[in-house]
Coordinates of C-alpha atoms and ligand atoms in Angstrom, one line a residue:
X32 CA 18.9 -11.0 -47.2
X33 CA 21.3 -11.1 -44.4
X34 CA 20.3 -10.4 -40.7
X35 CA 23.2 -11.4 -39.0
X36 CA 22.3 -7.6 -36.9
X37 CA 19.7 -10.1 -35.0
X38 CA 22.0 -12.0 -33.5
X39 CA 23.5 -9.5 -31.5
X40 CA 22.5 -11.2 -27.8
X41 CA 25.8 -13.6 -27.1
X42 CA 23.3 -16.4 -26.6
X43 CA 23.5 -17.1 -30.5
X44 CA 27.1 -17.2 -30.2
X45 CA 26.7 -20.3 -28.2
X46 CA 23.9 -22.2 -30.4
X47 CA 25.7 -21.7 -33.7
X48 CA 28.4 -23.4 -31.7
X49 CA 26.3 -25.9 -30.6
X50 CA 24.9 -26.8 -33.6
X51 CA 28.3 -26.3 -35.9
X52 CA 29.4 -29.2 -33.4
X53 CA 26.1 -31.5 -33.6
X54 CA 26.3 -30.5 -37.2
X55 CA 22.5 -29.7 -36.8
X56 CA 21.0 -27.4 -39.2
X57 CA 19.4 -24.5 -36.5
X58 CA 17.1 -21.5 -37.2
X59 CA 15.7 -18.4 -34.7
X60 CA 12.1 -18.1 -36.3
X61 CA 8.7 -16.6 -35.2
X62 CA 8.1 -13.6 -33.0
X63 CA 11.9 -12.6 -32.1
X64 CA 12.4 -12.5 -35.6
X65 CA 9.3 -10.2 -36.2
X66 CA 9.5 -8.2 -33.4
X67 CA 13.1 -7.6 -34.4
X68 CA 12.3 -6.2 -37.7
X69 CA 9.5 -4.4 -36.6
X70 CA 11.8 -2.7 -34.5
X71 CA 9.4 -3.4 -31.3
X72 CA 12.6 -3.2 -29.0
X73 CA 11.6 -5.6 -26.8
X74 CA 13.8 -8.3 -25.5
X75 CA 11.8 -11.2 -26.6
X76 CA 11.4 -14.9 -25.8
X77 CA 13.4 -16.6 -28.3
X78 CA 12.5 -20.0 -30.3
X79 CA 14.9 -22.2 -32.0
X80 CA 14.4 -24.7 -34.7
X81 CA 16.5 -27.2 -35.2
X82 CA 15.8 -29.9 -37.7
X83 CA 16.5 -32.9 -35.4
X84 CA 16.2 -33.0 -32.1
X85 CA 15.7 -29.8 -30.2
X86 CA 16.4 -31.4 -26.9
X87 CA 19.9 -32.2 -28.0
X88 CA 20.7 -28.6 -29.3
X89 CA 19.3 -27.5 -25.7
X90 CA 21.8 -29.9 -24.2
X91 CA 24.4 -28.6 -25.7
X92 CA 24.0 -25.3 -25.8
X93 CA 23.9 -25.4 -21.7
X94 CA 27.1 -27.3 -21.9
X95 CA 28.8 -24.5 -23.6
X96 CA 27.5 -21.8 -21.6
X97 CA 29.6 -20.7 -18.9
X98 CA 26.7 -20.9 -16.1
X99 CA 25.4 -24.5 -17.2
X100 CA 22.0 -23.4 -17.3
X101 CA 19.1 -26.2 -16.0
X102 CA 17.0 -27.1 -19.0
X103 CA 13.2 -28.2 -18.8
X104 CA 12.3 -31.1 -21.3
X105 CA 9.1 -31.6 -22.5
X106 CA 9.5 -34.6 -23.6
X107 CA 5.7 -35.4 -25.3
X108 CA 6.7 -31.8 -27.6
X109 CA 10.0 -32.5 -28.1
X110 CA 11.0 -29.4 -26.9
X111 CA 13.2 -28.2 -24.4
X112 CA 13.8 -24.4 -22.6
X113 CA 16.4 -22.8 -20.8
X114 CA 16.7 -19.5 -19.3
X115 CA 19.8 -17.3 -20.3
X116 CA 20.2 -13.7 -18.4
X117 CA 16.6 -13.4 -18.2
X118 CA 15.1 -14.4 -21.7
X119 CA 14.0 -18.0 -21.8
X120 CA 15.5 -20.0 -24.9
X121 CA 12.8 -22.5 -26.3
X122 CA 14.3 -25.5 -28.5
X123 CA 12.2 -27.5 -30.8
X124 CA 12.7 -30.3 -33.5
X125 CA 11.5 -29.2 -37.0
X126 CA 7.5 -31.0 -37.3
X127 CA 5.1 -31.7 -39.9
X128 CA 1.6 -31.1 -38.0
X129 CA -1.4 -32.7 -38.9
X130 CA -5.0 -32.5 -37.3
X131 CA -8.3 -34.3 -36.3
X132 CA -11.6 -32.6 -36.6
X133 CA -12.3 -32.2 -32.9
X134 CA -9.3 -31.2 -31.4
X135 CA -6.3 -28.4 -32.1
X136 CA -3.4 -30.4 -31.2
X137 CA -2.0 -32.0 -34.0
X138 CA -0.1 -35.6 -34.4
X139 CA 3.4 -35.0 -34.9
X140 CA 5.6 -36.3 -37.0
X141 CA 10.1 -34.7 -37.4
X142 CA 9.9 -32.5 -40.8
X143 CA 12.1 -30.4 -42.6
X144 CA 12.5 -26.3 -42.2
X145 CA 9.9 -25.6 -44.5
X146 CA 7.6 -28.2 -43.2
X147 CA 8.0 -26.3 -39.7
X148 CA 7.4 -23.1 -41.6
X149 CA 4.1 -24.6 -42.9
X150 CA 2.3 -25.3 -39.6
X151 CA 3.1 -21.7 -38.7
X152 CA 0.3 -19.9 -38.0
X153 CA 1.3 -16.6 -39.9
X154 CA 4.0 -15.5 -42.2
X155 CA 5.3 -12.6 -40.6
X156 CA 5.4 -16.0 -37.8
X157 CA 7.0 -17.9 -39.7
X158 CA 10.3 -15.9 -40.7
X159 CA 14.0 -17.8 -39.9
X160 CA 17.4 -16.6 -39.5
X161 CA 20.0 -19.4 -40.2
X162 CA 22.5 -19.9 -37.1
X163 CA 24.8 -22.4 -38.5
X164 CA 28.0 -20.5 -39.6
X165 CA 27.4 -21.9 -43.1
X166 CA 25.2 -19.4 -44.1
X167 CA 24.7 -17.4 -40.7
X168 CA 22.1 -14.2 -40.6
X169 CA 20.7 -15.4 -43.8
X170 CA 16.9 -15.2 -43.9
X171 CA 14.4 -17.9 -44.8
X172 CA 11.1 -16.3 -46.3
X173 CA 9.6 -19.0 -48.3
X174 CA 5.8 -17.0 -48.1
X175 CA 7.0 -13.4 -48.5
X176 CA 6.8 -12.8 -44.6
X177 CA 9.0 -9.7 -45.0
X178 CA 6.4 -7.8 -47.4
X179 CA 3.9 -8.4 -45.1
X180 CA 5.7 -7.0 -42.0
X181 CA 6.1 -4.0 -44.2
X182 CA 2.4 -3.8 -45.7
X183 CA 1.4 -4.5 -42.0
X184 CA -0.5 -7.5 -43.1
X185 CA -1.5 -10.3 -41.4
X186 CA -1.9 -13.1 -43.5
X187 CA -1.8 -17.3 -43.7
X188 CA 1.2 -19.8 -44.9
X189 CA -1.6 -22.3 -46.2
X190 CA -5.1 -21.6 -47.6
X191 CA -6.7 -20.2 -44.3
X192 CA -9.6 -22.4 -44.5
X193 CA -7.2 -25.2 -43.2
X194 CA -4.7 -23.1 -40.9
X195 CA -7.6 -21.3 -39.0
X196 CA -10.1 -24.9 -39.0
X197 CA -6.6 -27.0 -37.6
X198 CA -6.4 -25.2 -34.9
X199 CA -9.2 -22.4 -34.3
X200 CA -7.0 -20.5 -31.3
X201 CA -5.3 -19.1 -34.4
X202 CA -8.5 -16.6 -35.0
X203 CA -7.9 -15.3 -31.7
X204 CA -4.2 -14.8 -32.5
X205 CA -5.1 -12.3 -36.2
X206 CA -7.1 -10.4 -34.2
X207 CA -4.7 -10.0 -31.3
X208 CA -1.9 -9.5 -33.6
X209 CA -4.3 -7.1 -35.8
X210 CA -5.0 -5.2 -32.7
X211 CA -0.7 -5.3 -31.4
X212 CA 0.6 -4.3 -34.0
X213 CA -1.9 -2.1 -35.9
X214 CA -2.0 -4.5 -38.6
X215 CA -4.7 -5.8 -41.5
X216 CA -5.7 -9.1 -41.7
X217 CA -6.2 -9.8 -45.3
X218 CA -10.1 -10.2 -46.6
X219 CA -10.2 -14.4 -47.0
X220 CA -8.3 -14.3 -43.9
X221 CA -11.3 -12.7 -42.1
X222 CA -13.7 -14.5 -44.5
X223 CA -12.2 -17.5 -43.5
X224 CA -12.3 -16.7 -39.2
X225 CA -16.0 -15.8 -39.7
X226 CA -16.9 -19.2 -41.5
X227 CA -15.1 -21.1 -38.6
X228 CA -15.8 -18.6 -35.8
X229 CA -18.3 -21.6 -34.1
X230 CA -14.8 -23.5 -34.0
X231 CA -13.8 -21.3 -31.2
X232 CA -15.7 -23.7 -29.0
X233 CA -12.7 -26.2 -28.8
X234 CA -10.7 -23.6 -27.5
X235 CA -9.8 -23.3 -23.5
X236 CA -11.2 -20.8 -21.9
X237 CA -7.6 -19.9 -20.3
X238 CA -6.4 -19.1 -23.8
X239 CA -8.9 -17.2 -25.2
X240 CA -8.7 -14.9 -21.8
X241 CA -4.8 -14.8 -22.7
X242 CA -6.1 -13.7 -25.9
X243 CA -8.5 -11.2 -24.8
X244 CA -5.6 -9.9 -22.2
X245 CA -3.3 -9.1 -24.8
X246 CA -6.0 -7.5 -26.7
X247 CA -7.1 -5.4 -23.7
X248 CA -3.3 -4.7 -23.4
X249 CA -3.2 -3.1 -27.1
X250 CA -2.7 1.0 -27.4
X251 CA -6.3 0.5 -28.8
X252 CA -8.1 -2.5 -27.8
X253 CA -11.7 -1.7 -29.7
X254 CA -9.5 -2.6 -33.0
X255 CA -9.6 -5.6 -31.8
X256 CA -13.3 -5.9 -29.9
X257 CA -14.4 -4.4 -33.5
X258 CA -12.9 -7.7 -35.2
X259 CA -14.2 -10.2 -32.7
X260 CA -17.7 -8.4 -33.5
X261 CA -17.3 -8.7 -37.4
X262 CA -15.8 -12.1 -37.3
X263 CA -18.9 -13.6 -35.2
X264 CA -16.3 -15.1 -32.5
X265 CA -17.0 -12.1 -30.0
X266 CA -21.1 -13.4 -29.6
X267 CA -19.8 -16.7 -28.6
X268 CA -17.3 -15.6 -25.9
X269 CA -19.0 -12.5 -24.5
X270 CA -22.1 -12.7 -25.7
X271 CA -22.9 -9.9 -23.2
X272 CA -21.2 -7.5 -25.0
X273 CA -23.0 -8.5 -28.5
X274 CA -26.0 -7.7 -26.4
X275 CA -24.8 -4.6 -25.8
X276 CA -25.4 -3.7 -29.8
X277 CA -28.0 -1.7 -31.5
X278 CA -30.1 1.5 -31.2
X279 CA -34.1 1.1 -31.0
X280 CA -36.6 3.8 -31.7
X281 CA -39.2 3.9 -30.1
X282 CA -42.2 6.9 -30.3
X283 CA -39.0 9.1 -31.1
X284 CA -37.3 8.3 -29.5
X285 CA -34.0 6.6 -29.1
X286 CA -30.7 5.3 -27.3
X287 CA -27.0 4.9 -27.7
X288 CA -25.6 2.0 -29.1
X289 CA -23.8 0.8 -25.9
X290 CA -21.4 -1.7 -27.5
X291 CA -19.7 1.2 -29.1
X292 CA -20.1 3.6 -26.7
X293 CA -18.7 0.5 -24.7
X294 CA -15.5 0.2 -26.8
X295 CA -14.9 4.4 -26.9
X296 CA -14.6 3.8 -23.2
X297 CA -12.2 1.1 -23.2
X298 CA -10.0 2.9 -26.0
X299 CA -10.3 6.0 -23.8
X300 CA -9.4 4.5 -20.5
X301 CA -6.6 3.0 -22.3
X302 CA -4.9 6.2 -22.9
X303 CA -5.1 7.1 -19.3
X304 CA -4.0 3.9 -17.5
X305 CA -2.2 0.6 -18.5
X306 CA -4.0 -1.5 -15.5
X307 CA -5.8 -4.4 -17.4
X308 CA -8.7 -4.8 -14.9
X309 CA -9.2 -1.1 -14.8
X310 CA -9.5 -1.4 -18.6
X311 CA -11.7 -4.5 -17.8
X312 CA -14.0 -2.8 -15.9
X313 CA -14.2 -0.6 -18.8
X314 CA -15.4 -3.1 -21.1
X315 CA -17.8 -4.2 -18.5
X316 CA -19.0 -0.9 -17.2
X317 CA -22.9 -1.5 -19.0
X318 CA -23.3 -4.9 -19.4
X319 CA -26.4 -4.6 -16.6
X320 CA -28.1 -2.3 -19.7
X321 CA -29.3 -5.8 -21.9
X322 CA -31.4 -7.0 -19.7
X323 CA -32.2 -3.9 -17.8
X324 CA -33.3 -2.0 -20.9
X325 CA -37.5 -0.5 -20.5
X326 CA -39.3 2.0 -22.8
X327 CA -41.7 3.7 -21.2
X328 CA -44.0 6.6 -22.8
X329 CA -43.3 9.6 -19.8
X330 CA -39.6 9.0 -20.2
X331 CA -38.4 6.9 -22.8
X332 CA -35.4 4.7 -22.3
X333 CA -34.4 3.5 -19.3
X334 CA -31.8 1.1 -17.7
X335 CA -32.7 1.2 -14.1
X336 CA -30.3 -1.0 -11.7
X337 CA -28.3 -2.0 -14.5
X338 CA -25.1 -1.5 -12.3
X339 CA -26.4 -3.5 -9.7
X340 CA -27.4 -6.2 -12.6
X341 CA -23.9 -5.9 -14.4
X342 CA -22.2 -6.6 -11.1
X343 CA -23.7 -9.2 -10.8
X344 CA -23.1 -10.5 -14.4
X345 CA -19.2 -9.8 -13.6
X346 CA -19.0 -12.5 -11.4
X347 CA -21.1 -15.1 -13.7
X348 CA -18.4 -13.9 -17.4
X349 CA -15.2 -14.2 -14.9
X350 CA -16.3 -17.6 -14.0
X351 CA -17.8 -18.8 -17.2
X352 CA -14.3 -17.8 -18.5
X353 CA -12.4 -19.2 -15.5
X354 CA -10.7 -15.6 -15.0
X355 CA -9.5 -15.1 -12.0
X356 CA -12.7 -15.1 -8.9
X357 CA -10.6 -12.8 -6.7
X358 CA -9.5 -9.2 -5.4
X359 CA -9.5 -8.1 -8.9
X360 CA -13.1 -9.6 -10.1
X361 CA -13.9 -7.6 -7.0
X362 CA -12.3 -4.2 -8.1
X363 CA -14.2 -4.7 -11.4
X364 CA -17.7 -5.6 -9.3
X365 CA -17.1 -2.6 -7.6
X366 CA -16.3 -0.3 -10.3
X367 CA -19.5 -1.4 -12.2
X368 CA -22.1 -1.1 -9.3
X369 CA -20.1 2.5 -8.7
X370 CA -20.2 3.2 -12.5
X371 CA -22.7 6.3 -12.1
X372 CA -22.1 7.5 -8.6
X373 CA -19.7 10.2 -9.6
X374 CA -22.4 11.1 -12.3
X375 CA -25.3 11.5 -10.4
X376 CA -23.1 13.7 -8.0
X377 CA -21.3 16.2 -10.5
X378 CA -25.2 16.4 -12.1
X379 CA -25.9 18.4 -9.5
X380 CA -25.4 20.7 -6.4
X381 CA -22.1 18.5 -5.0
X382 CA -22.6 18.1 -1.3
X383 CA -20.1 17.5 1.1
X384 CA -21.9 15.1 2.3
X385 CA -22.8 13.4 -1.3
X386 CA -18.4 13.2 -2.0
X387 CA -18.2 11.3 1.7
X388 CA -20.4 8.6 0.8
X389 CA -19.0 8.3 -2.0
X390 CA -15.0 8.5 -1.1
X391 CA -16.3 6.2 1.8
X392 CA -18.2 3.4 -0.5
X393 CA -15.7 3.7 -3.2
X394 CA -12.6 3.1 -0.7
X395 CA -9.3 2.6 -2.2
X396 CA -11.2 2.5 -5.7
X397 CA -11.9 6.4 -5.7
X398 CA -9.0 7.2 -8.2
X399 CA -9.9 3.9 -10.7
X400 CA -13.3 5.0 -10.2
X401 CA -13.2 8.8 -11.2
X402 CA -10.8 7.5 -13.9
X403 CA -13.6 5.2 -15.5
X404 CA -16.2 8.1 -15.1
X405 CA -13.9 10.4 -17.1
X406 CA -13.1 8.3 -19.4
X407 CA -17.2 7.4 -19.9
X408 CA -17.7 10.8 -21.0
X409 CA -18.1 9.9 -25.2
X410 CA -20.8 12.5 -25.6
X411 CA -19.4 14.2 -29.6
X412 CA -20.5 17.3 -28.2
X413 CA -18.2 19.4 -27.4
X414 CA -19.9 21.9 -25.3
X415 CA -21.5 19.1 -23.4
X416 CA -17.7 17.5 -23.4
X417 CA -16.2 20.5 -21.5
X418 CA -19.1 20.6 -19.1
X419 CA -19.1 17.0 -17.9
X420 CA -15.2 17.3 -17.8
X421 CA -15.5 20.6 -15.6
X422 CA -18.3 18.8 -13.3
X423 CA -15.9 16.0 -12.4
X424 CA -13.0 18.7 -11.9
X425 CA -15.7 19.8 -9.6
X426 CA -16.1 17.0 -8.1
X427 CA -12.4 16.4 -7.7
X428 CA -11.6 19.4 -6.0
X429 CA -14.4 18.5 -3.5
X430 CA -13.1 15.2 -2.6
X431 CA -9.5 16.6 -2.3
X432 CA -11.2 19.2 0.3
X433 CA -13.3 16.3 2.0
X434 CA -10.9 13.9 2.6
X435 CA -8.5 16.5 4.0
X436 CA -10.9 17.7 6.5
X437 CA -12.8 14.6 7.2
X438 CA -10.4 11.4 6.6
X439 CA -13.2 8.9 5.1
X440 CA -10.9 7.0 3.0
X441 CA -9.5 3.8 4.9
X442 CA -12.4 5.0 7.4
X443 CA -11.5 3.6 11.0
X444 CA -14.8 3.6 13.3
X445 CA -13.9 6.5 15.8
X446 CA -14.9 4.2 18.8
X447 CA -14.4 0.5 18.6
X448 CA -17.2 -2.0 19.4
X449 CA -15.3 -3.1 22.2
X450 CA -15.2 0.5 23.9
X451 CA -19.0 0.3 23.5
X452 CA -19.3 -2.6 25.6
X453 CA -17.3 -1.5 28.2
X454 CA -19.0 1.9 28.2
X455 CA -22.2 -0.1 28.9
X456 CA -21.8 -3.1 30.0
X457 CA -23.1 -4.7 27.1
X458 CA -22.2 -8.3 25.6
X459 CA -22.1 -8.4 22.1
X460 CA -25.2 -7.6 20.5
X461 CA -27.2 -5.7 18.4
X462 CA -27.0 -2.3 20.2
X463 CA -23.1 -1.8 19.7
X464 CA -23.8 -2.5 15.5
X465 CA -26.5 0.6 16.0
X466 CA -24.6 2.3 17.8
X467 CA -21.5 2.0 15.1
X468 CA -23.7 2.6 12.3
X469 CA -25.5 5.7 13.9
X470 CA -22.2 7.2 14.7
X471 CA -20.9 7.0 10.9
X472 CA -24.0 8.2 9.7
X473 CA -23.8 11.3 11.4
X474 CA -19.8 11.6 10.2
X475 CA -21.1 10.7 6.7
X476 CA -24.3 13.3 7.2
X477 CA -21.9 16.0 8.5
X478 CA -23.7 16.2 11.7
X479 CA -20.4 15.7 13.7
X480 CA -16.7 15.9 12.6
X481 CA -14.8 12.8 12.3
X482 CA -13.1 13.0 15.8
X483 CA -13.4 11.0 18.2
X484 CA -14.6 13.3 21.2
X485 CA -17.2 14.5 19.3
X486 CA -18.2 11.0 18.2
X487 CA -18.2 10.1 21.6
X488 CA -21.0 13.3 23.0
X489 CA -22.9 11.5 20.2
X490 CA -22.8 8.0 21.0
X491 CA -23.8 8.9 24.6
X492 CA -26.3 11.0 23.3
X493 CA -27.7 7.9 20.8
X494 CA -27.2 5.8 23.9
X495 CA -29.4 7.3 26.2
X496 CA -32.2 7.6 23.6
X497 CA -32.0 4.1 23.1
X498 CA -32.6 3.8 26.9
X499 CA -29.1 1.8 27.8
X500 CA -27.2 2.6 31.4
X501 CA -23.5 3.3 31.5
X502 CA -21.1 1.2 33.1
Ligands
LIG166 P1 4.2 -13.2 -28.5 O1 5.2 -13.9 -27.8 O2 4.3 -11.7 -28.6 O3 2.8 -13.6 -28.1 P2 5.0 -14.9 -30.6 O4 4.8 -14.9 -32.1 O5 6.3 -15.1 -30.1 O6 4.3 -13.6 -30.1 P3 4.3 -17.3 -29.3 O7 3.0 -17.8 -28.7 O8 5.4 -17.1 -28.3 O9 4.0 -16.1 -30.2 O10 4.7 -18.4 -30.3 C1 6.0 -18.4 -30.9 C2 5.9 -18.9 -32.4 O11 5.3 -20.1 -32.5 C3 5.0 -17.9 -33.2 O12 5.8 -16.9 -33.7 C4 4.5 -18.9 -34.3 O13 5.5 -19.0 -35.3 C5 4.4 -20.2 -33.6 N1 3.0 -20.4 -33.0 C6 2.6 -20.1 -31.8 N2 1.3 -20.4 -31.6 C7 0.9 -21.0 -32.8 C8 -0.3 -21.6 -33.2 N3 -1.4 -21.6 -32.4 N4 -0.3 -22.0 -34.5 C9 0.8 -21.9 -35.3 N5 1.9 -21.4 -34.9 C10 2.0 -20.9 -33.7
LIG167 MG1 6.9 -15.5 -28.0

């Protein structure tokens, strides 16, 4: 099969050159070669084999290019990368891998094409279009890559035992390919992952969150949560989600299974926004209901405080995982503690009073939050479906009338600490925080309107209860 159409980008132009000249057999291979017969339309990274030395190709080629690209050597890989009009170029000498027990990367030795096809972790990975003009476009297949990419089938060079035991990040990478693309992965494939799924352990934390990211990313992430789950790798990277799993009965009487309610609310957020940490919080959103689970005869199951609890646990997973302990871990925090709060409200009369607090606790989060509400709603019944919809529409329209009335998002305090002090000669103490925090209560309460001359007949009023002089 010829595939010259691959080669349309001008930058292959310049490596067949480059490697007619060095007379250095030189292959594309591995995801721009899927992703180009999968149609994916992405302008991809793009990896070159070259059996012999990858650095010299990469030399070269930056030679013959017009704008004498800089090029990054890795020396210890043997690889070097360059960046042409946007897409970064990857150059690497063709390798025979092999691998200790206790660690995934491999001693190194130069090999030939198929030896570099070999240590490939897949074979819709492992596909090669010759560059050289001797035989340029022509495809190198050597474990029926192509008929996979067509049965959607993700599947192994080698026996699996050995590719996924080598180097265990590759179990992540079925599943997040499974979950990408919408493929399979064949049966000893996943027979193989689950006998090895303890192997994860030797893995970085970094890379399984890449893995987990790209997952999250997917049009339907639970495809891949499901496999993590069935594989056995997902109980030793978020165990809190495993814990999530199961329905008990007790007297009658029984709960959801929260993992997979869990995942219908991460595959329905999903459709609604492409933000990873909104789809984060998702998965998160009930992690407090493990360990805040109680049965008790009056009225059955409980999981009081389990947003409270799950914030909490958000902070321990992002660390344990070294993700990221900033702004965003915060957003998710703050989404899980807020999980109900729209709930509660739409349940029942909605107060004006009710939307401020919470338009004024949820902050710049009130959108994200309503979003993950919505999207909570999993219930299979459909008149209860349309009702909880219609309540948050409710609750919506509320907000939208709140906020233009009352401006509590971005809430400023309608008279500053400092004009407190001044007012009544007061140093800084605890009288100008009470004053504050009486003075948004009664905003929040409705007693007054957010203005400032009415906060102010308040504060004076508050003021001389409290028995303090003015100035
Ligand atoms: P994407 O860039 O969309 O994640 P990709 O297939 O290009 O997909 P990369 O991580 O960029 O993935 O790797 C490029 C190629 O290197 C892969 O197509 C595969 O052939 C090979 N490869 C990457 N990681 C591994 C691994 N852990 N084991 C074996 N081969 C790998
Ligand atoms: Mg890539």
């Amino acid at each position: 099969m010829n595939l010259k159409k691959a080669l349309s980008n001008s930058i292959f132009n310049t490596i067949t050159k480059a490697a007619d000249d060095l007379s250095l057999e030189s292959y594309v291979i591995g995801g721009f070669v899927r992703d180009f017969l999968l149609k994916r339309g992405k302008e991809k990274d793009i990896d070159i084999v070259a059996i012999g030395s990858g650095i010299k190709l990469a030399r070269k080629v930056s030679d013959l290019l017009p704008s004498k690209p800089k090029i990054q050597v890795f020396k210890t890989y043997g690889t070097a990368m360059l960046k042409s009009n946007d897409i970064d170029v990857e150059f690497v000498g063709a390798r025979k891998e092999s691998y200790a027990q206790d660690s995934r990367n491999p001693i190194v030795e130069d090999g030939t094409l198929e030896d570099d096809q070999n240590r490939r972790d897949f074979t819709i990975n492992a596909l090669a279009i010759k560059l050289n003009s001797d035989g340029y476009g022509e495809l190198i297949d050597p474990f029926n890559g192509l008929s996979d990419l067509e049965r959607k089938i993700i599947r192994t060079p080698l026996d699996p035992d050995i590719t996924y035991s080598d180097d265990p990040l590759r179990m992540m990478r079925a599943i997040r390919f499974a979950t990408q693309l919408d493929f399979m992965i064949e049966r000893s494939s996943i027979e193989s992952i689950t006998r090895n799924a303890d192997r994860i352990k030797i893995i970085t934390n970094e890379r399984i969150v890449d893995e987990l990211h790209k997952i999250m990313l997917s049009d339907v992430p639970s495809k891949g949560f499901l496999l993590l789950e069935k594989t056995r790798i997902l109980q030793h990277i978020l165990p809190e989600l495993t814990a999530l799993k199961g329905i008990d009965e007790k007297e009658g009487q029984k709960h959801k299974d929260n993992f997979y309610h869990t995942l219908e609310v991460v595959d329905n957020i999903s459709k609604h926004t492409d933000d990873l940490w909104l789809r984060w919080a998702a998965l998160l959103h009930d992690i407090g209901k493990a360990p805040t689970k109680r049965f008790s005869k009056k009225v059955g199951w409980t999981f009081h405080g389990h947003e409270f609890v799950g914030s909490k646990m958000v902070y321990k997973l992002f660390k344990r995982l070294k993700m990221p302990l900033n702004d965003k871990m915060k957003l998710v925090q703050k989404l899980v503690l807020m999980s109900s709060r729209p709930i509660i409200i739409s349940e029942d009369h909605v107060t004006d009073s009710a939307v401020r607090r919470l338009i004024f606790d949820a902050g710049d989060h009130i959108e994200d939050l309503m979003t993950l509400c919505e999207a909570d709603i999993t219930t299979k019944n459909p008149r209860k479906f349309k009702k909880y919809h219609n309540n948050f529409q409710i609750v919506r329209e509320k907000m939208k009338e709140v906020e233009e009335r009352d401006h509590i998002r971005n809430f400023q305090p309608p008279v500053s600490g400092k004009e407190i002090m001044e007012r009544f000669n007061l140093k800084p103490s605890r009288e100008i925080g009470t004053l504050k925090e009486a003075i948004k209560e009664a905003i929040l309460e409705g007693e007054i309107p957010n203005d400032k001359e009415a906060a102010i007949a308040y504060m004076l009023e508050k003021a001389n209860e409290m028995g303090l002089k003015k100035s």
